[in-house]
Amino acid sequence: MATRAATEHLPFGEKRDPRFFGKDILSVSQFERGDLEILFEVAHEMAEMVHRIGTFDLLKGKVLTNLFYEPSTRTSSSFVAAIERLGGSVIQINNVTFSSVSKGESLVDTVRTMEQYTDAIVLRHPEQGSAAEAAAATEKPIINAGDGAGEHPTQALLDAHTIREEMGGIDGLTITMVGDLKYGRTVHSLAKLLTLYDVRINYVSPEILRMPELLVKEVDAAGIDQIETAELGSVLPETDVLYVTRIQKERFSDTSEYEQVKDSYVITPETMLGARQRMALMHPLPRVGEITTAVDADPRAAYFRQMEYGMYTRMALLALVLGKA
Ligand code: ASP
Protein backbone atom coordinates (compact mmCIF):
# COMPACT_ATOMS: atom_id res chain seq x y z
CA MET A 1 0.00 0.00 0.00
CA ALA A 2 1.41 3.39 -0.97
CA THR A 3 1.54 5.38 2.25
CA ARG A 4 4.15 8.12 1.86
CA ALA A 5 3.56 11.06 4.22
CA ALA A 6 2.79 14.41 2.59
CA THR A 7 4.77 16.37 5.16
CA GLU A 8 8.37 15.62 4.18
CA HIS A 9 10.74 18.49 3.40
CA LEU A 10 9.83 19.76 -0.06
CA PRO A 11 12.66 20.63 -2.45
CA PHE A 12 12.18 23.81 -4.43
CA GLY A 13 9.43 23.57 -7.03
CA GLU A 14 7.61 20.59 -5.57
CA LYS A 15 3.88 20.78 -5.00
CA ARG A 16 2.10 17.87 -3.45
CA ASP A 17 -1.62 17.45 -3.87
CA PRO A 18 -2.68 15.05 -1.10
CA ARG A 19 -5.39 13.64 -3.35
CA PHE A 20 -2.79 12.20 -5.70
CA PHE A 21 0.65 12.32 -4.13
CA GLY A 22 2.03 8.86 -3.37
CA LYS A 23 -1.32 7.23 -4.13
CA ASP A 24 -1.97 3.95 -5.91
CA ILE A 25 -4.22 4.37 -8.93
CA LEU A 26 -6.26 1.17 -8.87
CA SER A 27 -9.85 2.01 -9.77
CA VAL A 28 -11.79 5.03 -10.97
CA SER A 29 -13.96 4.62 -7.88
CA GLN A 30 -11.22 6.30 -5.83
CA PHE A 31 -11.81 9.67 -7.53
CA GLU A 32 -14.17 12.51 -6.79
CA ARG A 33 -15.18 15.04 -9.37
CA GLY A 34 -12.87 17.70 -7.94
CA ASP A 35 -9.87 15.35 -8.36
CA LEU A 36 -10.69 14.97 -12.02
CA GLU A 37 -10.95 18.71 -12.55
CA ILE A 38 -7.41 19.09 -11.17
CA LEU A 39 -6.10 16.25 -13.33
CA PHE A 40 -7.71 17.60 -16.51
CA GLU A 41 -6.39 21.10 -15.85
CA VAL A 42 -2.88 19.75 -15.39
CA ALA A 43 -3.30 17.60 -18.53
CA HIS A 44 -4.31 20.69 -20.47
CA GLU A 45 -1.21 22.49 -19.23
CA MET A 46 0.92 19.49 -20.18
CA ALA A 47 -0.40 19.74 -23.75
CA GLU A 48 0.57 23.42 -23.88
CA MET A 49 4.05 22.68 -22.54
CA VAL A 50 4.60 19.84 -25.03
CA HIS A 51 3.49 22.08 -27.90
CA ARG A 52 5.75 24.87 -26.70
CA ILE A 53 8.91 23.04 -25.63
CA GLY A 54 8.41 19.30 -26.21
CA THR A 55 10.29 17.90 -23.22
CA PHE A 56 10.91 19.50 -19.83
CA ASP A 57 12.45 18.57 -16.51
CA LEU A 58 9.52 18.33 -14.09
CA LEU A 59 10.22 14.69 -13.22
CA LYS A 60 14.00 14.76 -13.73
CA GLY A 61 15.53 12.05 -11.58
CA LYS A 62 12.32 10.03 -11.28
CA VAL A 63 12.34 6.48 -12.56
CA LEU A 64 9.24 4.54 -13.53
CA THR A 65 8.74 0.77 -13.98
CA ASN A 66 6.47 -0.30 -16.82
CA LEU A 67 5.60 -3.92 -16.00
CA PHE A 68 3.39 -5.52 -18.66
CA TYR A 69 2.24 -9.16 -18.44
CA GLU A 70 -0.19 -8.64 -21.34
CA PRO A 71 0.35 -7.07 -24.76
CA SER A 72 0.10 -3.31 -25.04
CA THR A 73 1.00 -0.68 -27.57
CA ARG A 74 -0.63 2.57 -26.47
CA THR A 75 -0.74 2.25 -22.69
CA SER A 76 2.83 1.08 -22.47
CA SER A 77 4.36 3.53 -24.94
CA SER A 78 2.31 6.51 -23.79
CA PHE A 79 3.61 5.99 -20.24
CA VAL A 80 7.15 5.84 -21.66
CA ALA A 81 6.55 9.01 -23.67
CA ALA A 82 4.92 10.69 -20.66
CA ILE A 83 7.79 10.08 -18.23
CA GLU A 84 10.43 10.91 -20.84
CA ARG A 85 8.72 14.15 -21.86
CA LEU A 86 8.82 15.07 -18.17
CA GLY A 87 12.56 14.40 -18.01
CA GLY A 88 12.32 11.11 -16.11
CA SER A 89 13.25 7.63 -17.23
CA VAL A 90 11.68 4.20 -17.37
CA ILE A 91 12.55 0.54 -16.91
CA GLN A 92 10.48 -1.32 -19.44
CA ILE A 93 9.52 -4.96 -18.77
CA ASN A 94 7.08 -5.94 -21.45
CA ASN A 95 8.20 -9.37 -22.33
CA VAL A 96 7.99 -11.17 -19.03
CA THR A 97 9.16 -14.42 -20.61
CA PHE A 98 12.64 -12.85 -20.59
CA SER A 99 12.37 -11.86 -16.92
CA SER A 100 12.40 -13.98 -13.75
CA VAL A 101 8.64 -14.45 -14.15
CA SER A 102 9.56 -17.29 -16.52
CA LYS A 103 11.45 -18.89 -13.60
CA GLY A 104 8.24 -18.87 -11.58
CA GLU A 105 8.65 -15.62 -9.67
CA SER A 106 5.43 -14.33 -8.11
CA LEU A 107 3.89 -10.97 -9.03
CA VAL A 108 4.45 -9.76 -5.46
CA ASP A 109 8.16 -10.59 -5.49
CA THR A 110 8.60 -8.91 -8.88
CA VAL A 111 6.89 -5.68 -7.82
CA ARG A 112 8.67 -5.67 -4.45
CA THR A 113 11.93 -5.88 -6.36
CA MET A 114 11.06 -3.14 -8.84
CA GLU A 115 10.03 -0.74 -6.09
CA GLN A 116 13.60 -0.89 -4.75
CA TYR A 117 14.79 0.62 -8.04
CA THR A 118 12.02 2.94 -9.10
CA ASP A 119 9.55 5.55 -7.86
CA ALA A 120 6.29 4.09 -9.23
CA ILE A 121 5.14 0.96 -11.05
CA VAL A 122 2.72 0.82 -13.96
CA LEU A 123 1.26 -2.70 -14.03
CA ARG A 124 -0.77 -4.60 -16.60
CA HIS A 125 -1.75 -8.15 -15.70
CA PRO A 126 -4.34 -10.65 -17.00
CA GLU A 127 -5.90 -11.30 -13.59
CA GLN A 128 -8.60 -9.13 -12.14
CA GLY A 129 -7.49 -7.78 -8.76
CA SER A 130 -3.77 -8.13 -9.54
CA ALA A 131 -3.08 -4.39 -9.24
CA ALA A 132 -4.70 -4.32 -5.80
CA GLU A 133 -2.63 -7.36 -4.79
CA ALA A 134 0.56 -5.64 -5.94
CA ALA A 135 -0.41 -2.41 -4.17
CA ALA A 136 -1.00 -4.24 -0.90
CA ALA A 137 2.56 -5.57 -1.05
CA THR A 138 4.40 -2.36 -1.95
CA GLU A 139 5.08 1.12 -0.56
CA LYS A 140 5.52 2.86 -3.89
CA PRO A 141 2.52 3.82 -6.05
CA ILE A 142 1.07 1.12 -8.29
CA ILE A 143 -0.77 2.38 -11.36
CA ASN A 144 -3.25 -0.15 -12.72
CA ALA A 145 -2.78 -0.29 -16.49
CA GLY A 146 -5.46 -2.96 -16.93
CA ASP A 147 -6.21 -5.99 -14.75
CA GLY A 148 -7.83 -8.60 -16.97
CA ALA A 149 -11.47 -7.82 -17.62
CA GLY A 150 -11.51 -5.68 -14.46
CA GLU A 151 -10.57 -2.03 -14.79
CA HIS A 152 -8.37 0.27 -16.83
CA PRO A 153 -8.55 3.49 -14.81
CA THR A 154 -5.96 5.55 -16.71
CA GLN A 155 -7.81 4.78 -19.95
CA ALA A 156 -11.06 6.08 -18.43
CA LEU A 157 -9.28 9.22 -17.24
CA LEU A 158 -7.95 9.88 -20.72
CA ASP A 159 -11.35 9.06 -22.23
CA ALA A 160 -13.07 11.57 -19.97
CA HIS A 161 -10.39 14.16 -20.75
CA THR A 162 -10.93 13.51 -24.47
CA ILE A 163 -14.70 13.95 -24.14
CA ARG A 164 -14.15 17.20 -22.26
CA GLU A 165 -11.73 18.58 -24.86
CA GLU A 166 -13.71 17.40 -27.90
CA MET A 167 -17.21 18.28 -26.67
CA GLY A 168 -16.40 21.24 -24.39
CA GLY A 169 -17.59 19.42 -21.24
CA ILE A 170 -19.19 16.19 -20.04
CA ASP A 171 -22.41 17.20 -18.26
CA GLY A 172 -25.56 16.87 -20.34
CA LEU A 173 -24.09 14.39 -22.85
CA THR A 174 -25.42 11.04 -24.02
CA ILE A 175 -22.65 8.47 -24.24
CA THR A 176 -23.22 5.24 -26.18
CA MET A 177 -20.87 2.30 -25.59
CA VAL A 178 -20.81 -0.38 -28.28
CA GLY A 179 -19.30 -3.85 -28.58
CA ASP A 180 -17.85 -6.10 -25.92
CA LEU A 181 -19.25 -4.61 -22.73
CA LYS A 182 -18.80 -7.83 -20.78
CA TYR A 183 -15.03 -8.18 -21.02
CA GLY A 184 -14.10 -4.62 -22.07
CA ARG A 185 -12.33 -3.16 -19.06
CA THR A 186 -12.20 0.30 -20.64
CA VAL A 187 -15.99 0.57 -20.68
CA HIS A 188 -16.21 -0.79 -17.14
CA SER A 189 -13.98 2.00 -15.88
CA LEU A 190 -15.54 4.66 -18.09
CA ALA A 191 -19.12 3.87 -17.03
CA LYS A 192 -18.09 4.09 -13.37
CA LEU A 193 -16.21 7.33 -13.90
CA LEU A 194 -19.14 8.93 -15.72
CA THR A 195 -21.28 8.55 -12.59
CA LEU A 196 -19.47 11.69 -11.39
CA TYR A 197 -21.22 13.63 -14.18
CA ASP A 198 -24.76 14.34 -15.30
CA VAL A 199 -24.91 12.02 -18.33
CA ARG A 200 -27.08 9.36 -19.96
CA ILE A 201 -25.45 6.07 -20.98
CA ASN A 202 -26.57 3.64 -23.69
CA TYR A 203 -25.10 0.15 -23.89
CA VAL A 204 -25.20 -1.58 -27.28
CA SER A 205 -24.00 -5.19 -27.38
CA PRO A 206 -24.90 -8.74 -28.36
CA GLU A 207 -26.84 -10.52 -25.62
CA ILE A 208 -23.83 -12.57 -24.48
CA LEU A 209 -21.60 -9.48 -24.15
CA ARG A 210 -23.87 -7.25 -22.06
CA MET A 211 -22.48 -4.90 -19.43
CA PRO A 212 -22.11 -6.84 -16.13
CA GLU A 213 -25.30 -6.54 -14.08
CA LEU A 214 -23.43 -5.46 -10.98
CA LEU A 215 -21.93 -2.54 -12.81
CA VAL A 216 -25.29 -1.48 -14.28
CA LYS A 217 -26.69 -1.53 -10.73
CA GLU A 218 -23.78 0.56 -9.43
CA VAL A 219 -24.29 3.16 -12.17
CA ASP A 220 -28.05 3.15 -11.56
CA ALA A 221 -27.50 3.76 -7.85
CA ALA A 222 -25.66 6.94 -8.81
CA GLY A 223 -28.83 8.17 -10.53
CA ILE A 224 -27.64 7.76 -14.13
CA ASP A 225 -30.21 6.88 -16.83
CA GLN A 226 -29.08 3.80 -18.76
CA ILE A 227 -30.53 1.96 -21.76
CA GLU A 228 -29.43 -1.50 -22.89
CA THR A 229 -30.12 -2.57 -26.47
CA ALA A 230 -28.68 -4.71 -29.26
CA GLU A 231 -29.63 -2.11 -31.94
CA LEU A 232 -27.19 0.72 -32.49
CA GLY A 233 -29.64 2.48 -34.83
CA SER A 234 -32.15 2.97 -32.02
CA VAL A 235 -29.79 5.17 -29.98
CA LEU A 236 -27.34 6.58 -32.52
CA PRO A 237 -29.33 9.75 -33.44
CA GLU A 238 -29.30 10.96 -29.80
CA THR A 239 -25.63 10.06 -29.18
CA ASP A 240 -23.01 12.73 -28.40
CA VAL A 241 -20.15 10.29 -27.85
CA LEU A 242 -20.04 6.92 -29.58
CA TYR A 243 -17.49 4.76 -27.77
CA VAL A 244 -16.72 1.64 -29.82
CA THR A 245 -14.84 -1.34 -28.38
CA ARG A 246 -13.13 -4.41 -29.74
CA ILE A 247 -14.61 -7.85 -29.10
CA GLN A 248 -12.02 -9.22 -26.64
CA LYS A 249 -11.09 -12.48 -28.36
CA GLU A 250 -8.50 -13.40 -25.73
CA ARG A 251 -11.13 -13.51 -22.95
CA PHE A 252 -13.43 -16.09 -24.62
CA SER A 253 -13.01 -19.67 -23.42
CA ASP A 254 -15.10 -20.88 -26.38
CA THR A 255 -13.77 -19.57 -29.73
CA SER A 256 -16.96 -20.51 -31.57
CA GLU A 257 -18.81 -17.98 -29.38
CA TYR A 258 -16.27 -15.35 -30.41
CA GLU A 259 -16.80 -16.22 -34.09
CA GLN A 260 -20.55 -15.70 -33.67
CA VAL A 261 -20.28 -12.18 -32.29
CA LYS A 262 -17.01 -10.83 -33.69
CA ASP A 263 -18.55 -8.72 -36.47
CA SER A 264 -21.65 -7.61 -34.58
CA TYR A 265 -21.05 -3.88 -35.05
CA VAL A 266 -19.00 -2.26 -37.78
CA ILE A 267 -18.97 1.53 -38.04
CA THR A 268 -18.76 2.69 -41.65
CA PRO A 269 -19.22 6.10 -43.35
CA GLU A 270 -22.87 5.04 -43.87
CA THR A 271 -23.31 4.51 -40.12
CA MET A 272 -21.94 8.01 -39.53
CA LEU A 273 -24.68 9.45 -41.76
CA GLY A 274 -27.11 8.57 -38.97
CA ALA A 275 -24.99 10.29 -36.28
CA ARG A 276 -25.12 13.89 -35.10
CA GLN A 277 -23.08 16.49 -36.91
CA ARG A 278 -21.43 17.47 -33.64
CA MET A 279 -20.37 14.31 -31.83
CA ALA A 280 -17.19 12.35 -31.09
CA LEU A 281 -16.43 8.84 -32.28
CA MET A 282 -14.02 7.20 -29.85
CA HIS A 283 -12.27 3.83 -29.53
CA PRO A 284 -9.56 2.79 -27.02
CA LEU A 285 -7.81 0.89 -29.85
CA PRO A 286 -6.63 -1.50 -31.15
CA ARG A 287 -9.46 -1.81 -33.64
CA VAL A 288 -9.86 -5.05 -35.52
CA GLY A 289 -12.54 -4.05 -37.99
CA GLU A 290 -15.13 -2.36 -35.73
CA ILE A 291 -14.51 0.98 -37.45
CA THR A 292 -13.55 0.90 -41.12
CA THR A 293 -10.57 2.99 -42.13
CA ALA A 294 -12.87 4.94 -44.48
CA VAL A 295 -14.25 6.62 -41.33
CA ASP A 296 -10.83 8.00 -40.31
CA ALA A 297 -11.16 11.13 -42.44
CA ASP A 298 -14.46 12.08 -40.77
CA PRO A 299 -13.75 15.06 -38.45
CA ARG A 300 -15.87 13.36 -35.79
CA ALA A 301 -13.42 10.41 -35.68
CA ALA A 302 -11.56 11.28 -32.48
CA TYR A 303 -9.71 8.01 -31.77
CA PHE A 304 -6.21 9.14 -32.75
CA ARG A 305 -6.64 12.49 -31.00
CA GLN A 306 -7.80 10.40 -28.01
CA MET A 307 -4.35 8.78 -27.97
CA GLU A 308 -2.66 12.18 -27.90
CA TYR A 309 -4.88 13.32 -25.02
CA GLY A 310 -3.86 10.06 -23.37
CA MET A 311 -0.23 11.05 -23.22
CA TYR A 312 -1.07 14.42 -21.62
CA THR A 313 -3.39 12.74 -19.13
CA ARG A 314 -0.69 10.24 -18.15
CA MET A 315 1.89 13.04 -17.87
CA ALA A 316 -0.49 14.85 -15.51
CA LEU A 317 -1.12 11.71 -13.48
CA LEU A 318 2.58 10.91 -13.11
CA ALA A 319 3.36 14.48 -12.09
CA LEU A 320 0.59 14.51 -9.49
CA VAL A 321 1.37 11.04 -8.12
CA LEU A 322 5.08 11.81 -7.92
CA GLY A 323 4.38 15.14 -6.25
CA LYS A 324 5.57 17.63 -8.84
CA ALA A 325 2.48 19.16 -10.42
N1 ASP B 1 -6.30 -1.26 -25.26
C1 ASP B 1 -7.49 -1.49 -24.49
C2 ASP B 1 -7.21 -2.38 -23.30
O1 ASP B 1 -6.08 -2.70 -23.03
C3 ASP B 1 -8.62 -1.96 -25.32
C4 ASP B 1 -8.45 -3.29 -26.00
O2 ASP B 1 -7.47 -4.01 -25.81
O3 ASP B 1 -9.37 -3.63 -26.74
O4 ASP B 1 -8.14 -2.76 -22.61
Short mmCIF file of N, CA and C in Angstrom, two decimals, residues 174-237:
data_model
loop_
_atom_site.label_atom_id
_atom_site.label_comp_id
_atom_site.label_asym_id
_atom_site.label_seq_id
_atom_site.Cartn_x
_atom_site.Cartn_y
_atom_site.Cartn_z
N THR A 174 -24.99 12.44 -23.93
CA THR A 174 -25.42 11.04 -24.02
C THR A 174 -24.26 10.24 -24.60
N ILE A 175 -23.82 9.27 -23.84
CA ILE A 175 -22.65 8.47 -24.24
C ILE A 175 -23.14 7.06 -24.56
N THR A 176 -22.80 6.58 -25.76
CA THR A 176 -23.22 5.24 -26.18
C THR A 176 -21.99 4.35 -26.30
N MET A 177 -22.00 3.25 -25.55
CA MET A 177 -20.87 2.30 -25.59
C MET A 177 -21.30 1.09 -26.41
N VAL A 178 -20.44 0.68 -27.33
CA VAL A 178 -20.81 -0.38 -28.28
C VAL A 178 -19.77 -1.49 -28.27
N GLY A 179 -20.24 -2.74 -28.34
CA GLY A 179 -19.30 -3.85 -28.58
C GLY A 179 -19.26 -4.83 -27.44
N ASP A 180 -18.05 -5.11 -26.96
CA ASP A 180 -17.85 -6.10 -25.92
C ASP A 180 -17.90 -5.41 -24.56
N LEU A 181 -19.09 -5.32 -24.00
CA LEU A 181 -19.25 -4.61 -22.73
C LEU A 181 -19.05 -5.57 -21.55
N LYS A 182 -19.00 -6.86 -21.85
CA LYS A 182 -18.80 -7.83 -20.78
C LYS A 182 -17.33 -7.87 -20.36
N TYR A 183 -16.45 -8.02 -21.34
CA TYR A 183 -15.03 -8.18 -21.02
C TYR A 183 -14.24 -6.88 -21.18
N GLY A 184 -14.84 -5.86 -21.79
CA GLY A 184 -14.10 -4.62 -22.07
C GLY A 184 -13.85 -3.81 -20.80
N ARG A 185 -12.63 -3.87 -20.32
CA ARG A 185 -12.33 -3.16 -19.06
C ARG A 185 -12.40 -1.65 -19.22
N THR A 186 -12.17 -1.16 -20.46
CA THR A 186 -12.20 0.30 -20.64
C THR A 186 -13.61 0.83 -20.40
N VAL A 187 -14.61 0.10 -20.89
CA VAL A 187 -15.99 0.57 -20.68
C VAL A 187 -16.44 0.37 -19.23
N HIS A 188 -15.88 -0.62 -18.56
CA HIS A 188 -16.21 -0.79 -17.14
C HIS A 188 -15.75 0.45 -16.36
N SER A 189 -14.51 0.84 -16.61
CA SER A 189 -13.98 2.00 -15.88
C SER A 189 -14.69 3.28 -16.32
N LEU A 190 -14.93 3.42 -17.62
CA LEU A 190 -15.54 4.66 -18.09
C LEU A 190 -16.96 4.84 -17.54
N ALA A 191 -17.75 3.76 -17.56
CA ALA A 191 -19.12 3.87 -17.03
C ALA A 191 -19.10 4.30 -15.57
N LYS A 192 -18.18 3.71 -14.79
CA LYS A 192 -18.09 4.09 -13.37
C LYS A 192 -17.68 5.55 -13.22
N LEU A 193 -16.71 5.96 -14.02
CA LEU A 193 -16.21 7.33 -13.90
C LEU A 193 -17.29 8.35 -14.27
N LEU A 194 -18.11 8.00 -15.25
CA LEU A 194 -19.14 8.93 -15.72
C LEU A 194 -20.23 9.17 -14.68
N THR A 195 -20.28 8.31 -13.64
CA THR A 195 -21.28 8.55 -12.59
C THR A 195 -20.99 9.85 -11.84
N LEU A 196 -19.79 10.41 -12.03
CA LEU A 196 -19.47 11.69 -11.39
C LEU A 196 -20.06 12.86 -12.17
N TYR A 197 -20.69 12.57 -13.31
CA TYR A 197 -21.22 13.63 -14.18
C TYR A 197 -22.71 13.39 -14.40
N ASP A 198 -23.34 14.42 -15.00
CA ASP A 198 -24.76 14.34 -15.30
C ASP A 198 -24.89 13.88 -16.76
N VAL A 199 -24.90 12.57 -16.96
CA VAL A 199 -24.91 12.02 -18.33
C VAL A 199 -25.99 10.94 -18.45
N ARG A 200 -26.26 10.55 -19.69
CA ARG A 200 -27.08 9.36 -19.96
C ARG A 200 -26.17 8.35 -20.67
N ILE A 201 -26.32 7.08 -20.35
CA ILE A 201 -25.45 6.07 -20.98
C ILE A 201 -26.30 5.01 -21.69
N ASN A 202 -25.96 4.75 -22.95
CA ASN A 202 -26.57 3.64 -23.69
C ASN A 202 -25.53 2.54 -23.84
N TYR A 203 -25.99 1.29 -23.69
CA TYR A 203 -25.10 0.15 -23.89
C TYR A 203 -25.62 -0.65 -25.09
N VAL A 204 -24.79 -0.83 -26.09
CA VAL A 204 -25.20 -1.58 -27.28
C VAL A 204 -24.27 -2.79 -27.42
N SER A 205 -24.85 -4.00 -27.30
CA SER A 205 -24.00 -5.19 -27.38
C SER A 205 -24.84 -6.40 -27.75
N PRO A 206 -24.17 -7.47 -28.23
CA PRO A 206 -24.90 -8.74 -28.36
C PRO A 206 -25.29 -9.21 -26.97
N GLU A 207 -26.33 -10.03 -26.91
CA GLU A 207 -26.84 -10.52 -25.62
C GLU A 207 -25.73 -11.08 -24.72
N ILE A 208 -24.83 -11.89 -25.33
CA ILE A 208 -23.83 -12.57 -24.48
C ILE A 208 -22.69 -11.63 -24.03
N LEU A 209 -22.69 -10.40 -24.54
CA LEU A 209 -21.60 -9.48 -24.15
C LEU A 209 -22.15 -8.23 -23.45
N ARG A 210 -23.26 -8.40 -22.75
CA ARG A 210 -23.87 -7.25 -22.06
C ARG A 210 -22.99 -6.75 -20.91
N MET A 211 -23.17 -5.50 -20.57
CA MET A 211 -22.48 -4.90 -19.43
C MET A 211 -22.81 -5.72 -18.17
N PRO A 212 -21.81 -6.06 -17.33
CA PRO A 212 -22.11 -6.84 -16.13
C PRO A 212 -23.22 -6.19 -15.28
N GLU A 213 -24.13 -7.03 -14.81
CA GLU A 213 -25.30 -6.54 -14.08
C GLU A 213 -24.91 -5.71 -12.86
N LEU A 214 -23.86 -6.16 -12.19
CA LEU A 214 -23.43 -5.46 -10.98
C LEU A 214 -23.03 -4.02 -11.29
N LEU A 215 -22.37 -3.87 -12.42
CA LEU A 215 -21.93 -2.54 -12.81
C LEU A 215 -23.11 -1.65 -13.19
N VAL A 216 -24.08 -2.24 -13.90
CA VAL A 216 -25.29 -1.48 -14.28
C VAL A 216 -25.99 -1.01 -13.00
N LYS A 217 -26.04 -1.88 -12.01
CA LYS A 217 -26.69 -1.53 -10.73
C LYS A 217 -25.94 -0.39 -10.06
N GLU A 218 -24.61 -0.48 -10.07
CA GLU A 218 -23.78 0.56 -9.43
C GLU A 218 -24.03 1.92 -10.11
N VAL A 219 -24.08 1.91 -11.43
CA VAL A 219 -24.29 3.16 -12.17
C VAL A 219 -25.70 3.68 -11.92
N ASP A 220 -26.66 2.78 -11.83
CA ASP A 220 -28.05 3.15 -11.56
C ASP A 220 -28.16 3.80 -10.18
N ALA A 221 -27.44 3.22 -9.21
CA ALA A 221 -27.50 3.76 -7.85
C ALA A 221 -26.99 5.19 -7.79
N ALA A 222 -26.17 5.56 -8.77
CA ALA A 222 -25.66 6.94 -8.81
C ALA A 222 -26.64 7.87 -9.54
N GLY A 223 -27.79 7.33 -9.93
CA GLY A 223 -28.83 8.17 -10.53
C GLY A 223 -28.65 8.42 -12.02
N ILE A 224 -27.88 7.57 -12.70
CA ILE A 224 -27.64 7.76 -14.13
C ILE A 224 -28.67 6.96 -14.94
N ASP A 225 -29.29 7.59 -15.94
CA ASP A 225 -30.21 6.88 -16.83
C ASP A 225 -29.41 6.00 -17.78
N GLN A 226 -29.79 4.73 -17.88
CA GLN A 226 -29.08 3.80 -18.76
C GLN A 226 -30.09 3.05 -19.63
N ILE A 227 -29.70 2.78 -20.87
CA ILE A 227 -30.53 1.96 -21.76
C ILE A 227 -29.65 0.84 -22.30
N GLU A 228 -30.17 -0.39 -22.28
CA GLU A 228 -29.43 -1.50 -22.89
C GLU A 228 -30.19 -1.96 -24.12
N THR A 229 -29.48 -2.14 -25.22
CA THR A 229 -30.12 -2.57 -26.47
C THR A 229 -29.09 -3.31 -27.32
N ALA A 230 -29.60 -4.06 -28.32
CA ALA A 230 -28.68 -4.71 -29.26
C ALA A 230 -28.63 -3.90 -30.56
N GLU A 231 -29.49 -2.87 -30.68
CA GLU A 231 -29.63 -2.11 -31.94
C GLU A 231 -28.97 -0.75 -31.84
N LEU A 232 -27.86 -0.58 -32.52
CA LEU A 232 -27.19 0.72 -32.49
C LEU A 232 -28.09 1.82 -33.07
N GLY A 233 -28.81 1.48 -34.14
CA GLY A 233 -29.64 2.48 -34.83
C GLY A 233 -30.66 3.13 -33.92
N SER A 234 -31.10 2.41 -32.88
CA SER A 234 -32.15 2.97 -32.02
C SER A 234 -31.63 4.08 -31.11
N VAL A 235 -30.33 4.14 -30.89
CA VAL A 235 -29.79 5.17 -29.98
C VAL A 235 -28.80 6.11 -30.67
N LEU A 236 -28.37 5.77 -31.86
CA LEU A 236 -27.34 6.58 -32.52
C LEU A 236 -27.75 8.05 -32.71
N PRO A 237 -28.99 8.34 -33.17
CA PRO A 237 -29.33 9.75 -33.44
C PRO A 237 -29.21 10.67 -32.22
#
